[in-house]
Short mmCIF file of C-alpha atoms in Angstrom, two decimals:
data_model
loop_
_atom_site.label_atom_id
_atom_site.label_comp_id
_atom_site.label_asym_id
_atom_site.label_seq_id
_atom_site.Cartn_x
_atom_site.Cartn_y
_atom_site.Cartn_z
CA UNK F 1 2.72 -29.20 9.21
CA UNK F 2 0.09 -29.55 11.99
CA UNK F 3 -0.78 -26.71 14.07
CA UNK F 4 0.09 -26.94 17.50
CA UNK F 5 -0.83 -23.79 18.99
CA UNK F 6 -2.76 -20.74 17.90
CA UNK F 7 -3.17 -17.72 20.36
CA UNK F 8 -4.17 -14.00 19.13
CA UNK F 9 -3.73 -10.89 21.56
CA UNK F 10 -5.49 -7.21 21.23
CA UNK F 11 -2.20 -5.27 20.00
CA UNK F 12 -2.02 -0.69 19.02
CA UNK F 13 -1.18 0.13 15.80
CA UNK F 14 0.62 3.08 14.68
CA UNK F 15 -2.84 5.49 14.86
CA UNK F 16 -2.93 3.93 18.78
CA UNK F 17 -6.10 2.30 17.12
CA UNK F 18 -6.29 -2.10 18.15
CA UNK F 19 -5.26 -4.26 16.01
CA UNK F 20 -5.08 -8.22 15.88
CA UNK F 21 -1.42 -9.92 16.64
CA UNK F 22 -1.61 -13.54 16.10
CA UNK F 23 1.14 -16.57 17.07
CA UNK F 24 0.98 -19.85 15.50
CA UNK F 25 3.17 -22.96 16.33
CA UNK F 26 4.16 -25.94 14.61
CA UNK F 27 4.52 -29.75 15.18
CA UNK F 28 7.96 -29.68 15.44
CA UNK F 29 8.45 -26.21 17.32
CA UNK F 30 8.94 -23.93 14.38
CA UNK F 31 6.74 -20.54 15.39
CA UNK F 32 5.00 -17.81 13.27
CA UNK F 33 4.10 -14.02 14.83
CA UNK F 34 1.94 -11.54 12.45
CA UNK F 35 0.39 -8.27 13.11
CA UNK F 36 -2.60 -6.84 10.87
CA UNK F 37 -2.57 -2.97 9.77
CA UNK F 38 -5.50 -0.61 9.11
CA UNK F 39 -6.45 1.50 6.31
CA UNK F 40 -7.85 5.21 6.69
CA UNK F 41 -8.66 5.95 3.32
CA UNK F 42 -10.26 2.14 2.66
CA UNK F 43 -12.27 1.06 -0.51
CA UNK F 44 -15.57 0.15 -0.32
CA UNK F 45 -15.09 -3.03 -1.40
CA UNK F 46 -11.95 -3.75 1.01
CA UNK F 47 -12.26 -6.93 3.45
CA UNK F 48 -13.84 -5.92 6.65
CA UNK F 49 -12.04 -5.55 9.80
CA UNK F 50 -14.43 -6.58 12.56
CA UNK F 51 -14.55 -4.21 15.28
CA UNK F 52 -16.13 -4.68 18.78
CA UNK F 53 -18.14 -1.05 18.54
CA UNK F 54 -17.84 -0.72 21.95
CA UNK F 55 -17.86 3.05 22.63
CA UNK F 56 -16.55 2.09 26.56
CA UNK F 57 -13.23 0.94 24.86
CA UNK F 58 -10.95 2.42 22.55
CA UNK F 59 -13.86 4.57 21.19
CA UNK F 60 -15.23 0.94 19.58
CA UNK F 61 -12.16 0.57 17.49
CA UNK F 62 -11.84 -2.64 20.04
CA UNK F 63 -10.56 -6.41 17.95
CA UNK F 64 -11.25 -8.60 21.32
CA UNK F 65 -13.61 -10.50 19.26
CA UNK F 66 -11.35 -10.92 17.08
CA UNK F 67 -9.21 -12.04 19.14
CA UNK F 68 -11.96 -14.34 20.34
CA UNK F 69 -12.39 -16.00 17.05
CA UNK F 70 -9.14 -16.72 16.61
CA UNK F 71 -8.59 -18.36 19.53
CA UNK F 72 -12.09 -19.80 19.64
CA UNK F 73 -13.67 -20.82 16.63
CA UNK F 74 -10.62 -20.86 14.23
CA UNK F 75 -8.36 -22.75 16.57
CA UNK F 76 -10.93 -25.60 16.87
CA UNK F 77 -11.13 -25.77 12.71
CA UNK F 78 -7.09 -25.82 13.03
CA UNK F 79 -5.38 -27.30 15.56
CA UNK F 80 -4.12 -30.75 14.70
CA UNK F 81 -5.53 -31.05 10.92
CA UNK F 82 -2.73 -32.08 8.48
CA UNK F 83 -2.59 -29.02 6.16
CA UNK F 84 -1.43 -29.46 2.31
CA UNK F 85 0.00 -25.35 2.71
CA UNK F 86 -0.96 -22.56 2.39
CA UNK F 87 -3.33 -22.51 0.26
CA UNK F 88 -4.61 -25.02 1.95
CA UNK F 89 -4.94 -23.05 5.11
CA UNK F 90 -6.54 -19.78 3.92
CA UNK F 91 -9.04 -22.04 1.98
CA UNK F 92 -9.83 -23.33 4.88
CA UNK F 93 -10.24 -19.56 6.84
CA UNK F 94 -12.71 -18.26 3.71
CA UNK F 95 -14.83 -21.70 3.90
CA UNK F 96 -14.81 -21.30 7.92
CA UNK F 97 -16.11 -17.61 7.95
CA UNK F 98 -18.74 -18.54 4.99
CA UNK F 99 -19.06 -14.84 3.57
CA UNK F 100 -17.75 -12.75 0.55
CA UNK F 101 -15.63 -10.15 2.44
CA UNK F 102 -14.89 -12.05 5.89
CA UNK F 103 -17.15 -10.02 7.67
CA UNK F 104 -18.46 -12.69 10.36
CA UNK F 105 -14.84 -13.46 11.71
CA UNK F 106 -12.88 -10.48 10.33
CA UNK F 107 -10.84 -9.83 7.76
CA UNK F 108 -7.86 -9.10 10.49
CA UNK F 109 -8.53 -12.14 12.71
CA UNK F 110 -8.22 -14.61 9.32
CA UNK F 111 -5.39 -12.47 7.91
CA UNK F 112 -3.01 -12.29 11.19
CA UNK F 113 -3.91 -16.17 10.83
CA UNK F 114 -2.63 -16.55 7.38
CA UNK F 115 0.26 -14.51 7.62
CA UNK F 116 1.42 -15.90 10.85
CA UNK F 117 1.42 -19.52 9.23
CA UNK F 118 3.60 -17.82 6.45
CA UNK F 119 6.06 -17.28 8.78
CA UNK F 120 5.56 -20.60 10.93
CA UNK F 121 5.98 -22.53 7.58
CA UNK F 122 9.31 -20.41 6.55
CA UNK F 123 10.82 -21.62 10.00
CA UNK F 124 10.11 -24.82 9.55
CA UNK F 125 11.56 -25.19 6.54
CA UNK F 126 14.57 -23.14 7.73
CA UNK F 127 14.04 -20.26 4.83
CA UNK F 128 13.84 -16.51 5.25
CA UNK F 129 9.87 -15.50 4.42
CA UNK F 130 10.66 -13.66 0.61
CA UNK F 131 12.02 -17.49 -0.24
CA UNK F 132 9.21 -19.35 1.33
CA UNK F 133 6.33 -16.98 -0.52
CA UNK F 134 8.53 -17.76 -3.79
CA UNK F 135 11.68 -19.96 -3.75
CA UNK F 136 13.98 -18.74 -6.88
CA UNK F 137 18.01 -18.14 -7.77
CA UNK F 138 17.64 -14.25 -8.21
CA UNK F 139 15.29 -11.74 -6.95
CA UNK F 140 14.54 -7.87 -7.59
CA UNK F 141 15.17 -4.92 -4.96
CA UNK F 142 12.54 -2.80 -5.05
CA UNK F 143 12.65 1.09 -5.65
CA UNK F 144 11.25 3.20 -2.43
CA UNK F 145 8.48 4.96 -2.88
CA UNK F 146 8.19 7.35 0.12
CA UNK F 147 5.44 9.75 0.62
CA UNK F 148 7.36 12.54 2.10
CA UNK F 149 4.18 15.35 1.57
CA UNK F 150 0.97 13.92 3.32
CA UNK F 151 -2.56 15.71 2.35
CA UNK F 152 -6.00 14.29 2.17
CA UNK F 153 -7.31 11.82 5.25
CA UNK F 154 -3.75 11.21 5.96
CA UNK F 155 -3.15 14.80 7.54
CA UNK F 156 -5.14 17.97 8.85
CA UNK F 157 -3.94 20.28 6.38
CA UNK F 158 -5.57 22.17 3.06
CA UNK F 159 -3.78 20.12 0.78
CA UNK F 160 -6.58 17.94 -0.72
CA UNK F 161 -4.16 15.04 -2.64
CA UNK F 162 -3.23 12.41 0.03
CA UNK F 163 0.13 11.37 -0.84
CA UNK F 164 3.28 12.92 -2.42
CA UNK F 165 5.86 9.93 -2.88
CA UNK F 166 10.04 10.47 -4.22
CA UNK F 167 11.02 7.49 -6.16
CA UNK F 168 15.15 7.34 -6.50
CA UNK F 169 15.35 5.24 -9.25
CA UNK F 170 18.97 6.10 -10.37
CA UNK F 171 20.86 4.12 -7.86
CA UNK F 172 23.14 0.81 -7.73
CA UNK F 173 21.33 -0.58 -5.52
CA UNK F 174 18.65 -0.21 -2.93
CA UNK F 175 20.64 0.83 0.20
CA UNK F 176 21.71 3.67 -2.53
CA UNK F 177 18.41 4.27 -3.20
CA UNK F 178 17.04 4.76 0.06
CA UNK F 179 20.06 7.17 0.85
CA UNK F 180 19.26 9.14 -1.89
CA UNK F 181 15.64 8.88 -0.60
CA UNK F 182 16.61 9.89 3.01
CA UNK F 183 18.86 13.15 2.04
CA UNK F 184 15.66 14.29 -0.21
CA UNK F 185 13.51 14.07 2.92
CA UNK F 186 15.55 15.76 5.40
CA UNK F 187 16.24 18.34 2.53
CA UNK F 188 12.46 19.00 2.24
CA UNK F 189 12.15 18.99 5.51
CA UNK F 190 15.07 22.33 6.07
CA UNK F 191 13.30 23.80 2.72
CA UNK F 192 9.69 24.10 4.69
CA UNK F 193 11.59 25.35 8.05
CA UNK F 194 13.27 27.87 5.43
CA UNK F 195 9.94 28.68 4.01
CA UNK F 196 8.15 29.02 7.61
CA UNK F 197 6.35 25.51 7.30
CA UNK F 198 5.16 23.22 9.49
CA UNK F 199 7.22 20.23 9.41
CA UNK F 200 5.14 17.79 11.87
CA UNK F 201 4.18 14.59 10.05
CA UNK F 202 1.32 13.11 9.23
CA UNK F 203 0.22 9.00 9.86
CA UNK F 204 2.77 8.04 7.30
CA UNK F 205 5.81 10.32 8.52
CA UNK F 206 5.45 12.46 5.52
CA UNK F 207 5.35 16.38 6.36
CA UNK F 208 2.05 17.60 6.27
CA UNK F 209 2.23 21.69 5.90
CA UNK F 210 -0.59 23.90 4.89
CA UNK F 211 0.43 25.00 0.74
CA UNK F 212 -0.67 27.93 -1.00
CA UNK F 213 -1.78 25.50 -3.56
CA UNK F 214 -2.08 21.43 -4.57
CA UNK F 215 0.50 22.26 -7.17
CA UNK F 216 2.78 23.69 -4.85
CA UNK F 217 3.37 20.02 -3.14
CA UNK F 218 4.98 19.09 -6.52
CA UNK F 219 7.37 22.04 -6.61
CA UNK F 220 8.66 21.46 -3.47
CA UNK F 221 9.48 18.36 -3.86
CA UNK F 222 11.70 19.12 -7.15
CA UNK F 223 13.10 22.04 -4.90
CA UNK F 224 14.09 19.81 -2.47
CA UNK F 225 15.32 17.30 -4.68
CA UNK F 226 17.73 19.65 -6.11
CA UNK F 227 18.82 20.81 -2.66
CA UNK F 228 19.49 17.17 -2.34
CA UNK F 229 21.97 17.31 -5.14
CA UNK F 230 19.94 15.46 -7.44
CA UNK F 231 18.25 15.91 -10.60
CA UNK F 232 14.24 15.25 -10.70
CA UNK F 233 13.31 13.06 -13.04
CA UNK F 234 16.72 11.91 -13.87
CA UNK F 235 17.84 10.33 -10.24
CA UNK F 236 14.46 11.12 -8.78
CA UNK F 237 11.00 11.04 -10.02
CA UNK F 238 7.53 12.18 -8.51
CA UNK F 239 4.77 9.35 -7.76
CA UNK F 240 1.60 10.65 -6.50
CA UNK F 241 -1.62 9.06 -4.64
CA UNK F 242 -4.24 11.91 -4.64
CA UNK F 243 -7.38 9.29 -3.23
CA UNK F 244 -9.54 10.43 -5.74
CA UNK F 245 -12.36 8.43 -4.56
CA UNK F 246 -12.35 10.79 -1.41
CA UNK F 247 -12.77 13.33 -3.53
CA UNK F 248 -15.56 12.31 -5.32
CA UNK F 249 -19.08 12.82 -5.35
CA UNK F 250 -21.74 10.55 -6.66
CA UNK F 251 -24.55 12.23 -9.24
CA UNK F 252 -28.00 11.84 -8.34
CA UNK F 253 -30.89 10.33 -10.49
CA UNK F 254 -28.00 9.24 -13.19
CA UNK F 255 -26.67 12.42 -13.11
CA UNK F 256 -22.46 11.53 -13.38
CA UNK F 257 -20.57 12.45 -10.22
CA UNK F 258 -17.73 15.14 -9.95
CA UNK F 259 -14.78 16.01 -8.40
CA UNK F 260 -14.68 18.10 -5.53
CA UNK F 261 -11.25 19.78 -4.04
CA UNK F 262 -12.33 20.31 -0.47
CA UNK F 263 -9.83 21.20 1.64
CA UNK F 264 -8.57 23.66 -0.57
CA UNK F 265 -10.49 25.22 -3.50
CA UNK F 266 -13.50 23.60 -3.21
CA UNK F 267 -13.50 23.55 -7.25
CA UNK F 268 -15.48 20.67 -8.97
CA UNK F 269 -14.41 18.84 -11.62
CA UNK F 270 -16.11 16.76 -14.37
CA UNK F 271 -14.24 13.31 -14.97
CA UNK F 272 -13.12 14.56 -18.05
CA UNK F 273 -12.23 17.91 -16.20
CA UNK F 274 -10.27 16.01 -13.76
CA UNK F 275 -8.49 13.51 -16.19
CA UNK F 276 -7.25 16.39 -17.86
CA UNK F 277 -5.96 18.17 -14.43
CA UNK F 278 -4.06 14.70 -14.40
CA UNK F 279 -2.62 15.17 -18.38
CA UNK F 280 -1.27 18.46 -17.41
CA UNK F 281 0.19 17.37 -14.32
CA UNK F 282 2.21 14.44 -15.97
CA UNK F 283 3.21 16.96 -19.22
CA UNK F 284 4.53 19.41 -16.55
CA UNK F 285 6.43 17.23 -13.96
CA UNK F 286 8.45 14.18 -13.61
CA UNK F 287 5.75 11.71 -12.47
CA UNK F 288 6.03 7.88 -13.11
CA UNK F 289 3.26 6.83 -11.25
CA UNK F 290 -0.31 7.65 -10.24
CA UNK F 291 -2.48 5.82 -8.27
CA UNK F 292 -6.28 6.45 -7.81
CA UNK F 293 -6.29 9.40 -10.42
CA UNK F 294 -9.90 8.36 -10.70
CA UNK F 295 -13.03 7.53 -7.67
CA UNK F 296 -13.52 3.82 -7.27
CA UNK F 297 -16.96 4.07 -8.94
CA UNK F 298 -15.72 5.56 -11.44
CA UNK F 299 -15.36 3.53 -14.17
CA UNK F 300 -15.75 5.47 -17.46
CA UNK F 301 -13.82 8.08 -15.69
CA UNK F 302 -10.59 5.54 -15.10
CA UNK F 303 -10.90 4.06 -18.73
CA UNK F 304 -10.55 7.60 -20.15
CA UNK F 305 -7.94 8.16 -17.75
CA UNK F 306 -6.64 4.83 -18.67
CA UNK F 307 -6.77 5.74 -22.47
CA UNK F 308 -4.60 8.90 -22.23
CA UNK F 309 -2.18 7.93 -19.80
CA UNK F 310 -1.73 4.34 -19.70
CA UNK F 311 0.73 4.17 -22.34
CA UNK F 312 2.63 7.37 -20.93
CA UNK F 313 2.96 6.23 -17.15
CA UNK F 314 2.00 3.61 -14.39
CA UNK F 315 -1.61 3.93 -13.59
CA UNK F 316 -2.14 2.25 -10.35
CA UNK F 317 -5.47 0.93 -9.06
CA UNK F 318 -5.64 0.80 -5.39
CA UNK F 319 -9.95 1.38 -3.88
CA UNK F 320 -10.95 0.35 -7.69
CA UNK F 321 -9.05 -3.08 -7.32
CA UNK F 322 -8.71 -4.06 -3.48
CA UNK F 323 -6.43 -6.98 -3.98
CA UNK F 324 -9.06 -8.93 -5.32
CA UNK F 325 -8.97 -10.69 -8.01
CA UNK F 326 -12.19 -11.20 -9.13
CA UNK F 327 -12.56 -6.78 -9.27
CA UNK F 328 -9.22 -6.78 -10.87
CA UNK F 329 -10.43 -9.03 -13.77
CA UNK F 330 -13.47 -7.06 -14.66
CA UNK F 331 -10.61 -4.10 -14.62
CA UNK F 332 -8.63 -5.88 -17.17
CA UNK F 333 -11.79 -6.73 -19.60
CA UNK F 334 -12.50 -3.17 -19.17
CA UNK F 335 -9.20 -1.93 -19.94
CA UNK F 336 -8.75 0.09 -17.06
CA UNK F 337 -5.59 0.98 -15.39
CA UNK F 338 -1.97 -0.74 -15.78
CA UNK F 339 -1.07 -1.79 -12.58
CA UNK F 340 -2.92 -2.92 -9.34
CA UNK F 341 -1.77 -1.79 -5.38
CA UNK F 342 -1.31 -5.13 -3.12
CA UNK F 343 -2.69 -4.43 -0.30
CA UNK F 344 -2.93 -8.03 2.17
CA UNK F 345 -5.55 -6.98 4.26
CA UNK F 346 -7.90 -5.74 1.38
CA UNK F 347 -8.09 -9.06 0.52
CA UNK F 348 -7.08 -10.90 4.13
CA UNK F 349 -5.06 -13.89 2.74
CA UNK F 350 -1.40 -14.54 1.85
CA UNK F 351 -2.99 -16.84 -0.91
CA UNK F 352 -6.20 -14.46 -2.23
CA UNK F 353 -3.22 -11.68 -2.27
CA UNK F 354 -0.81 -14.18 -4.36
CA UNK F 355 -3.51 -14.79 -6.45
CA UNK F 356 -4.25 -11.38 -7.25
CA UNK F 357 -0.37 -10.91 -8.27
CA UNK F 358 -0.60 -13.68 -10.79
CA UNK F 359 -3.33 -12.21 -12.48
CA UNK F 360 -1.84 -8.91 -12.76
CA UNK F 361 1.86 -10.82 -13.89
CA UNK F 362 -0.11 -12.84 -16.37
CA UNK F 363 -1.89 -10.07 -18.13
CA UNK F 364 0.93 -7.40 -18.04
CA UNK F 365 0.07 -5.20 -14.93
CA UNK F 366 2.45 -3.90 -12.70
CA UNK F 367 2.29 -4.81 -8.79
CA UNK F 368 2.48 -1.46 -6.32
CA UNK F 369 3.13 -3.01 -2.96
CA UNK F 370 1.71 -1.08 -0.03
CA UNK F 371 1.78 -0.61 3.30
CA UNK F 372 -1.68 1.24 5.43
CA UNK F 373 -1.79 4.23 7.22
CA UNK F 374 -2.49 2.66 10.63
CA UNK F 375 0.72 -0.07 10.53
CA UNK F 376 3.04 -1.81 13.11
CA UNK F 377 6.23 -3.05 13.17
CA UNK F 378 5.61 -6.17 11.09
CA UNK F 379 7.95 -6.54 8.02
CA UNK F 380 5.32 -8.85 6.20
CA UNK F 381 5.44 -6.17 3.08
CA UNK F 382 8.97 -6.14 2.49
CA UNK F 383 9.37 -9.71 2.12
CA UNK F 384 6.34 -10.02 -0.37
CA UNK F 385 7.82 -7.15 -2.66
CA UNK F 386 10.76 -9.06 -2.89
CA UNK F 387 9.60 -12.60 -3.19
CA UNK F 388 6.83 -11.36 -6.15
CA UNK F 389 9.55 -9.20 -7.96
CA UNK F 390 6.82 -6.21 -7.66
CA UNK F 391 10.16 -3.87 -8.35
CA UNK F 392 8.90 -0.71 -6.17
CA UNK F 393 6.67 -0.61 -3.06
CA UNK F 394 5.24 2.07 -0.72
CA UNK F 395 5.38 2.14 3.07
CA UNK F 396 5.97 5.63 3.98
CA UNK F 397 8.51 8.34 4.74
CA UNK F 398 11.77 9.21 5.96
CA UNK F 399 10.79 8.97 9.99
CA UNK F 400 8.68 6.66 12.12
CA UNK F 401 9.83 3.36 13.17
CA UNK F 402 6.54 1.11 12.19
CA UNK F 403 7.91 2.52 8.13
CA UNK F 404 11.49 2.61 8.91
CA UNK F 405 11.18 -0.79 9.74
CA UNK F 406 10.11 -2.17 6.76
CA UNK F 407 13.40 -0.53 4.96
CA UNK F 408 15.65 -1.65 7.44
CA UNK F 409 14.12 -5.08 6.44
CA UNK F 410 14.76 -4.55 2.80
CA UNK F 411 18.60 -3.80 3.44
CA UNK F 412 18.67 -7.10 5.75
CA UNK F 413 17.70 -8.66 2.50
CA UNK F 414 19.56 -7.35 0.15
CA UNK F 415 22.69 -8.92 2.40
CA UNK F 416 21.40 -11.61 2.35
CA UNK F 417 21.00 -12.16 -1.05
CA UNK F 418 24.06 -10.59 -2.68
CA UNK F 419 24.80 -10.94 -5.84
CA UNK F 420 21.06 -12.82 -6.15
CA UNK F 421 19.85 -9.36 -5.74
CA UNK F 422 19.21 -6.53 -8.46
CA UNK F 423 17.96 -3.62 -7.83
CA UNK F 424 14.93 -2.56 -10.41
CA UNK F 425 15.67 1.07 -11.08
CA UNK F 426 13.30 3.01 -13.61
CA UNK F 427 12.13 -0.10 -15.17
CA UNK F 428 9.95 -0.95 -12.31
CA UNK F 429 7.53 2.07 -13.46
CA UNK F 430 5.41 0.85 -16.22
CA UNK F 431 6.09 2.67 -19.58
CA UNK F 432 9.94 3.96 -18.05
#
C-alpha cells in the first residue's frame, strides 16, 4: 500500500473560511479525497489548525502552508514507503510534525492526510469506508441529532445556549427517523413565522430567532414537535449543547469562576448555581442528552454535574475531552461525565480518534459523533458513526447541503447494509 501521489489544494468551507482538501493515490490506482472542517466554538486544548495569518488573504484564515506541507514536507516522508496501515501512517504524521498538538504542520494538513488514506485504503480493498474503519456482520444506524435552534457563537441572536438538537428516537429505522426529524423542523420553522420570528439559520442550518427567554428555545421545540404530530419525549426527545465553557469566566487569585449568561440576562451563576439550572432543566423537559453543561476548566464543576446527572441522562464531554485520549482518561479517573464527543480534527488522526473510541467503549462511555460548525461536503462522519456503532451523531439541521449531505450518506448506507443494519433508537442515550 505505497503511496503514489499526494497533492493538497486551498478549498472554502461552509463559513467561506479555507480549509485543507487533500488527494492521495495508491500503487495500484485506488484514490482517496478528504476535506478538513473548522470549529467556532473550539477547546483550548483542540489540535491546532495552522493558519497563514495573512491579513492580505482571506482575512489570515489562509491554509496555503498547509497546503505546502502537505505537498512538501509530508509527501517526501510518504511517497513510496511500504506502510503497515493506518496506524502506521498517522504514526508516522505525529512523529513527522514532532509536537503535542500538531502545531508545526497543522492539525488540518496531517488530518486531510489521514483521512484521505482512509479512503485510498477502502478502495483498494474494494470496501465502502464504515467497513474498512471496522469490518463486522451487523452494524448500528445512528439516531439524528439535529440542532434545529442555534444560539451562542453559532448565531447573532440573544439566546446564550449554542445548540438546541431533536432526537427521533421512536422510529423503525433511520430513514424514519430522519423523516420524523425533517417534519419537526419545517414545523418549527411555520411555528416562528406564526409567532413573527426570524427563521434565517445560523452556521449549522438551525433557526436562530431572538427568544424572550433561554427557556423559551425548549418550549418551542415541544410546540413544534406536537405540531409535527408527535409526542416529545415519547417519539422525540430534546438534546442540548449550551457551550458552557463560552460562558464561563475564570476567578482571579483562586477565586472559583462563574457563569455568565451574556447575550441575554447577563445573570452569573456559581457552578453549583449552574448545575442546578441544569437539574431543573432535565426534571422539567424531555432531555436525553447534554453536552458541555459545565466550562472545560471546570472540573469540580463537571464532577458535581457528573454526580447528579450522570445516572439520570447522557452527559457528553466535548471542549473538556477533545478526542484525546490521554484528557479523556484523567476524565474517567475523575469520574467526570458519561460519554465523550468525537470530534476528528480535535485530535487530527483517523487512528488518535479510534483510539479515543476504544477508551470510551472499554470503560462504559458513550460516543457523540460530531460534525463542526465550519464543514464541507465530506461524508467522513457518517461512515465513522456507523463503523464505531456510536448509535446517535450530530451534524446539523434540517437545511444546508454541507449537513444534508452527511444524512443522505447515512440512508446510502443503510441500503446498503439491509438487514445488517439496526437502527439504535432510545438506547443510544446513556441511562434511556
Amino acid at each position: 500500500m505505497k503511496i503514489t501521489s499526494l497533492t493538497a489544494l486551498q478549498v472554502l468551507d461552509s463559513r467561506g473560511n479555507p480549509t485543507v482538501e487533500a488527494d492521495l493515490t495508491l500503487e495500484g490506482g485506488a484514490t482517496g479525497r478528504a476535506l478538513v472542517p473548522a470549529g467556532a466554538s473550539t477547546g483550548e486544548k483542540e489540535a491546532v489548525e495552522l493558519r497563514d495569518n495573512d491579513p492580505m488573504r482571506y482575512g489570515g484564515k489562509g491554509v496555503l502552508h498547509a497546503v505546502v506541507n502537505v505537498e512538501g514536507e509530508i509527501a517526501k516522508a510518504l511517497l513510496g514507503q511500504d506502510l503497515a496501515d493506518q496506524a502506521d501512517l498517522d504514526h508516522r504524521l505525529i512523529a513527522l510534525d514532532g509536537t503535542p498538538n500538531k502545531s508545526r504542520l497543522g492539525a488540518n494538513a496531517i488530518l486531510a492526510v489521514s483521512m484521505a488514506y482512509a479512503r485510498a485504503l477502502a478502495a483498494a480493498n474494494g470496501k465502502p469506508l464504515y467497513r474498512q474503519l471496522t469490518d463486522q456482520t451487523s452494524y448500528v444506524l445512528p439516531v439524528p441529532c439535529l440542532n434545529v435552534l442555534n444560539g451562542g457563537r453559532h448565531a447573532d441572536n440573544n439566546v446564550d445556549f449554542q445548540e438546541f438538537m431533536i432526537a427521533s428516537h421512536n422510529a423503525p429505522s433511520f430513514s424514519e427517523s430522519i423523516r420524523m426529524s425533517v417534519e419537526t423542523f419545517h414545523a418549527l420553522k411555520a411555528l416562528l413565522k406564526q409567532k413573527g420570528y426570524y427563521t434565517g439559520v445560523g452556521d449549522e442550518g438551525g433557526f436562530a430567532p431572538n427568544l424572550k427567554s433561554n427557556e423559551e428555545a425548549v418550549e418551542l421545540l415541544l410546540e413544534a414537535i406536537g405540531h409535527a404530530g408527535f409526542r416529545p419525549g415519547h417519539d422525540i426527545s430534546l438534546c442540548l449543547d449550551p457551550a458552557a465553557s463560552e460562558l464561563y469566566e475564570a476567578g482571579e487569585a483562586g477565586q472559583p469562576g462563574r457563569y455568565r449568561l451574556f447575550k441575554s440576562t447577563g445573570q452569573c451563576y456559581t457552578s453549583e448555581q449552574f448545575n442546578e439550572l441544569w437539574v431543573s432543566w432535565v426534571n422539567q423537559y424531555p432531555i436525553v442528552l447534554l453536552e458541555d453543561g459545565m466550562g472545560e476548566n471546570d472540573w469540580p464543576g463537571w464532577q458535581l454535574h457528573t454526580k447528579s446527572l450522570g445516572s439520570k441522562i447522557e452527559l457528553v464531554g466535548d471542549d473538556i475531552f477533545c478526542t484525546n485520549p490521554a484528557i479523556l482518561q484523567a476524565g474517567i479517573d475523575q469520574h467526570i461525565a458519561n460519554s465523550v464527543l468525537i470530534k476528528l480534527n480535535q485530535i487530527g488522526t483517523v487512528t488518535e480518534t479510534l483510539d479515543t473510541v476504544h477508551l470510551a467503549q472499554r470503560n462504559h462511555y458513550n460516543q457523540f459523533v460530531s460534525h463542526r460548525s465550519g464543514e464541507t461536503e465530506d461524508t467522513f462522519v457518517a461512515d465513522l458513526t456507523v463503523a464505531i456503532g456510536a448509535g446517535h451523531l450530530k451534524t446539523g439541521s434540517g437545511s444546508r447541503s454541507e449537513r444534508i449531505a452527511k444524512f443522505n450518506q447515512l440512508l446510502r448506507i443503510e441500503r446498503e447494509l439491509g438487514s445488517a443494519g439496526h437502527f439504535a433508537g432510545i438506547k443510544a442515550f446513556k441511562n434511556q
